Amino acid sequence: MATASSAGYPESGRSQAVRTERRTSTETKPAFKSTELFVYLAAVVAVLVASAVVGGNAVRADRFPADRAWWYITLLTVGYMISRGLAKCGSREPTDPTDRNTT
């Protein structure tokens, strides 16, 4: 038989009460539901179209070559990844769509 300590816990060291927590919110809403995904995709398409339209001809050199366009797309991708990371680290969305009380 375990004797109780001065704090009221058994001497065995294990607490009898098991704490269970229910997850009440998700990290953030999915990326396809956010406007930043659509802005990112529009910017990528705009860079690709601009690179194709501004191409050079026989008289002048190509002022917006493909390697520069892909560099800009890489920068856009890094910016998008950073923005999603910042969005995920600080906001919460309720798991139950009917429960809008977040803690």
PDB file of C-alpha atoms in Angstrom:
ATOM      1  CA  MET A   1       0.000   0.000   0.000  1.00  0.00           C
ATOM      2  CA  ALA A   2       1.409   3.368  -0.982  1.00  0.00           C
ATOM      3  CA  THR A   3       1.515   6.082   1.626  1.00  0.00           C
ATOM      4  CA  ALA A   4       0.567   9.628   0.764  1.00  0.00           C
ATOM      5  CA  SER A   5       3.242  12.291   0.811  1.00  0.00           C
ATOM      6  CA  SER A   6       2.771  15.738   2.307  1.00  0.00           C
ATOM      7  CA  ALA A   7       1.586  17.104  -1.070  1.00  0.00           C
ATOM      8  CA  GLY A   8      -1.093  14.429  -1.345  1.00  0.00           C
ATOM      9  CA  TYR A   9       0.608  12.409  -4.085  1.00  0.00           C
ATOM     10  CA  PRO A  10       1.431   8.735  -3.698  1.00  0.00           C
ATOM     11  CA  GLU A  11       5.022   7.864  -2.817  1.00  0.00           C
ATOM     12  CA  SER A  12       5.426   5.877  -6.018  1.00  0.00           C
ATOM     13  CA  GLY A  13       6.020   9.116  -7.931  1.00  0.00           C
ATOM     14  CA  ARG A  14       3.324   8.567 -10.548  1.00  0.00           C
ATOM     15  CA  SER A  15       0.280  10.746 -10.560  1.00  0.00           C
ATOM     16  CA  GLN A  16      -3.041   8.918 -10.619  1.00  0.00           C
ATOM     17  CA  ALA A  17      -4.707  11.557 -12.790  1.00  0.00           C
ATOM     18  CA  VAL A  18      -4.045  11.292 -16.523  1.00  0.00           C
ATOM     19  CA  ARG A  19      -4.190  14.588 -18.321  1.00  0.00           C
ATOM     20  CA  THR A  20      -5.737  14.445 -21.746  1.00  0.00           C
ATOM     21  CA  GLU A  21      -5.864  17.426 -24.037  1.00  0.00           C
ATOM     22  CA  ARG A  22      -8.197  17.772 -26.946  1.00  0.00           C
ATOM     23  CA  ARG A  23      -6.855  19.574 -29.972  1.00  0.00           C
ATOM     24  CA  THR A  24      -9.107  22.553 -30.506  1.00  0.00           C
ATOM     25  CA  SER A  25      -7.414  24.237 -33.436  1.00  0.00           C
ATOM     26  CA  THR A  26      -5.360  23.500 -36.505  1.00  0.00           C
ATOM     27  CA  GLU A  27      -2.168  25.335 -37.357  1.00  0.00           C
ATOM     28  CA  THR A  28      -3.605  27.412 -40.212  1.00  0.00           C
ATOM     29  CA  LYS A  29      -5.951  26.950 -43.090  1.00  0.00           C
ATOM     30  CA  PRO A  30      -4.633  24.968 -46.064  1.00  0.00           C
ATOM     31  CA  ALA A  31      -2.475  26.819 -48.597  1.00  0.00           C
ATOM     32  CA  PHE A  32      -4.993  26.450 -51.424  1.00  0.00           C
ATOM     33  CA  LYS A  33      -7.520  28.419 -49.342  1.00  0.00           C
ATOM     34  CA  SER A  34      -5.225  31.424 -48.951  1.00  0.00           C
ATOM     35  CA  THR A  35      -4.892  34.315 -51.386  1.00  0.00           C
ATOM     36  CA  GLU A  36      -1.106  34.259 -51.163  1.00  0.00           C
ATOM     37  CA  LEU A  37      -1.002  31.045 -53.205  1.00  0.00           C
ATOM     38  CA  PHE A  38      -2.925  32.680 -56.027  1.00  0.00           C
ATOM     39  CA  VAL A  39      -0.754  35.812 -55.874  1.00  0.00           C
ATOM     40  CA  TYR A  40       2.348  33.610 -56.013  1.00  0.00           C
ATOM     41  CA  LEU A  41       1.050  31.665 -59.031  1.00  0.00           C
ATOM     42  CA  ALA A  42       0.061  34.895 -60.830  1.00  0.00           C
ATOM     43  CA  ALA A  43       3.528  36.351 -60.211  1.00  0.00           C
ATOM     44  CA  VAL A  44       5.232  33.215 -61.568  1.00  0.00           C
ATOM     45  CA  VAL A  45       3.087  33.295 -64.695  1.00  0.00           C
ATOM     46  CA  ALA A  46       3.772  37.032 -65.124  1.00  0.00           C
ATOM     47  CA  VAL A  47       7.542  36.462 -64.927  1.00  0.00           C
ATOM     48  CA  LEU A  48       7.392  33.651 -67.486  1.00  0.00           C
ATOM     49  CA  VAL A  49       5.217  35.679 -69.856  1.00  0.00           C
ATOM     50  CA  ALA A  50       7.440  38.754 -69.503  1.00  0.00           C
ATOM     51  CA  SER A  51      10.517  36.668 -70.239  1.00  0.00           C
ATOM     52  CA  ALA A  52       8.899  35.248 -73.370  1.00  0.00           C
ATOM     53  CA  VAL A  53       7.590  38.593 -74.639  1.00  0.00           C
ATOM     54  CA  VAL A  54      10.745  40.641 -74.013  1.00  0.00           C
ATOM     55  CA  GLY A  55      12.906  38.143 -75.880  1.00  0.00           C
ATOM     56  CA  GLY A  56      15.557  39.441 -78.248  1.00  0.00           C
ATOM     57  CA  ASN A  57      15.672  39.390 -82.016  1.00  0.00           C
ATOM     58  CA  ALA A  58      18.437  39.510 -84.647  1.00  0.00           C
ATOM     59  CA  VAL A  59      19.100  43.217 -84.083  1.00  0.00           C
ATOM     60  CA  ARG A  60      19.245  43.390 -80.282  1.00  0.00           C
ATOM     61  CA  ALA A  61      20.163  41.041 -77.463  1.00  0.00           C
ATOM     62  CA  ASP A  62      17.666  39.342 -75.175  1.00  0.00           C
ATOM     63  CA  ARG A  63      17.069  41.792 -72.315  1.00  0.00           C
ATOM     64  CA  PHE A  64      15.218  39.304 -70.070  1.00  0.00           C
ATOM     65  CA  PRO A  65      16.800  35.875 -70.609  1.00  0.00           C
ATOM     66  CA  ALA A  66      15.366  32.641 -69.247  1.00  0.00           C
ATOM     67  CA  ASP A  67      18.035  32.242 -66.570  1.00  0.00           C
ATOM     68  CA  ARG A  68      17.088  35.591 -65.034  1.00  0.00           C
ATOM     69  CA  ALA A  69      13.388  34.670 -65.188  1.00  0.00           C
ATOM     70  CA  TRP A  70      14.051  31.416 -63.349  1.00  0.00           C
ATOM     71  CA  TRP A  71      16.128  33.321 -60.766  1.00  0.00           C
ATOM     72  CA  TYR A  72      13.129  35.599 -60.104  1.00  0.00           C
ATOM     73  CA  ILE A  73      10.844  32.567 -59.827  1.00  0.00           C
ATOM     74  CA  THR A  74      13.250  31.076 -57.282  1.00  0.00           C
ATOM     75  CA  LEU A  75      13.133  34.301 -55.265  1.00  0.00           C
ATOM     76  CA  LEU A  76       9.331  34.291 -55.442  1.00  0.00           C
ATOM     77  CA  THR A  77       9.276  30.688 -54.237  1.00  0.00           C
ATOM     78  CA  VAL A  78      11.531  31.451 -51.274  1.00  0.00           C
ATOM     79  CA  GLY A  79       9.355  34.443 -50.391  1.00  0.00           C
ATOM     80  CA  TYR A  80       6.225  32.308 -50.588  1.00  0.00           C
ATOM     81  CA  MET A  81       7.771  29.634 -48.377  1.00  0.00           C
ATOM     82  CA  ILE A  82       8.772  32.250 -45.788  1.00  0.00           C
ATOM     83  CA  SER A  83       5.290  33.774 -45.810  1.00  0.00           C
ATOM     84  CA  ARG A  84       3.668  30.353 -45.289  1.00  0.00           C
ATOM     85  CA  GLY A  85       6.075  29.624 -42.461  1.00  0.00           C
ATOM     86  CA  LEU A  86       5.222  32.904 -40.748  1.00  0.00           C
ATOM     87  CA  ALA A  87       1.517  32.232 -41.226  1.00  0.00           C
ATOM     88  CA  LYS A  88       1.835  28.762 -39.717  1.00  0.00           C
ATOM     89  CA  CYS A  89       3.843  29.830 -36.695  1.00  0.00           C
ATOM     90  CA  GLY A  90       1.401  32.325 -35.265  1.00  0.00           C
ATOM     91  CA  SER A  91      -2.200  31.771 -36.224  1.00  0.00           C
ATOM     92  CA  ARG A  92      -4.801  29.250 -35.188  1.00  0.00           C
ATOM     93  CA  GLU A  93      -7.987  28.055 -36.827  1.00  0.00           C
ATOM     94  CA  PRO A  94     -10.644  26.031 -34.979  1.00  0.00           C
ATOM     95  CA  THR A  95     -10.854  22.343 -35.861  1.00  0.00           C
ATOM     96  CA  ASP A  96     -14.652  22.377 -35.608  1.00  0.00           C
ATOM     97  CA  PRO A  97     -16.066  24.807 -38.225  1.00  0.00           C
ATOM     98  CA  THR A  98     -19.038  25.589 -35.951  1.00  0.00           C
ATOM     99  CA  ASP A  99     -16.774  26.533 -33.025  1.00  0.00           C
ATOM    100  CA  ARG A 100     -15.215  29.950 -33.697  1.00  0.00           C
ATOM    101  CA  ASN A 101     -14.064  30.573 -30.130  1.00  0.00           C
ATOM    102  CA  THR A 102     -10.296  30.197 -30.235  1.00  0.00           C
ATOM    103  CA  THR A 103      -8.127  30.249 -27.195  1.00  0.00           C
TER     104      THR A 103
END
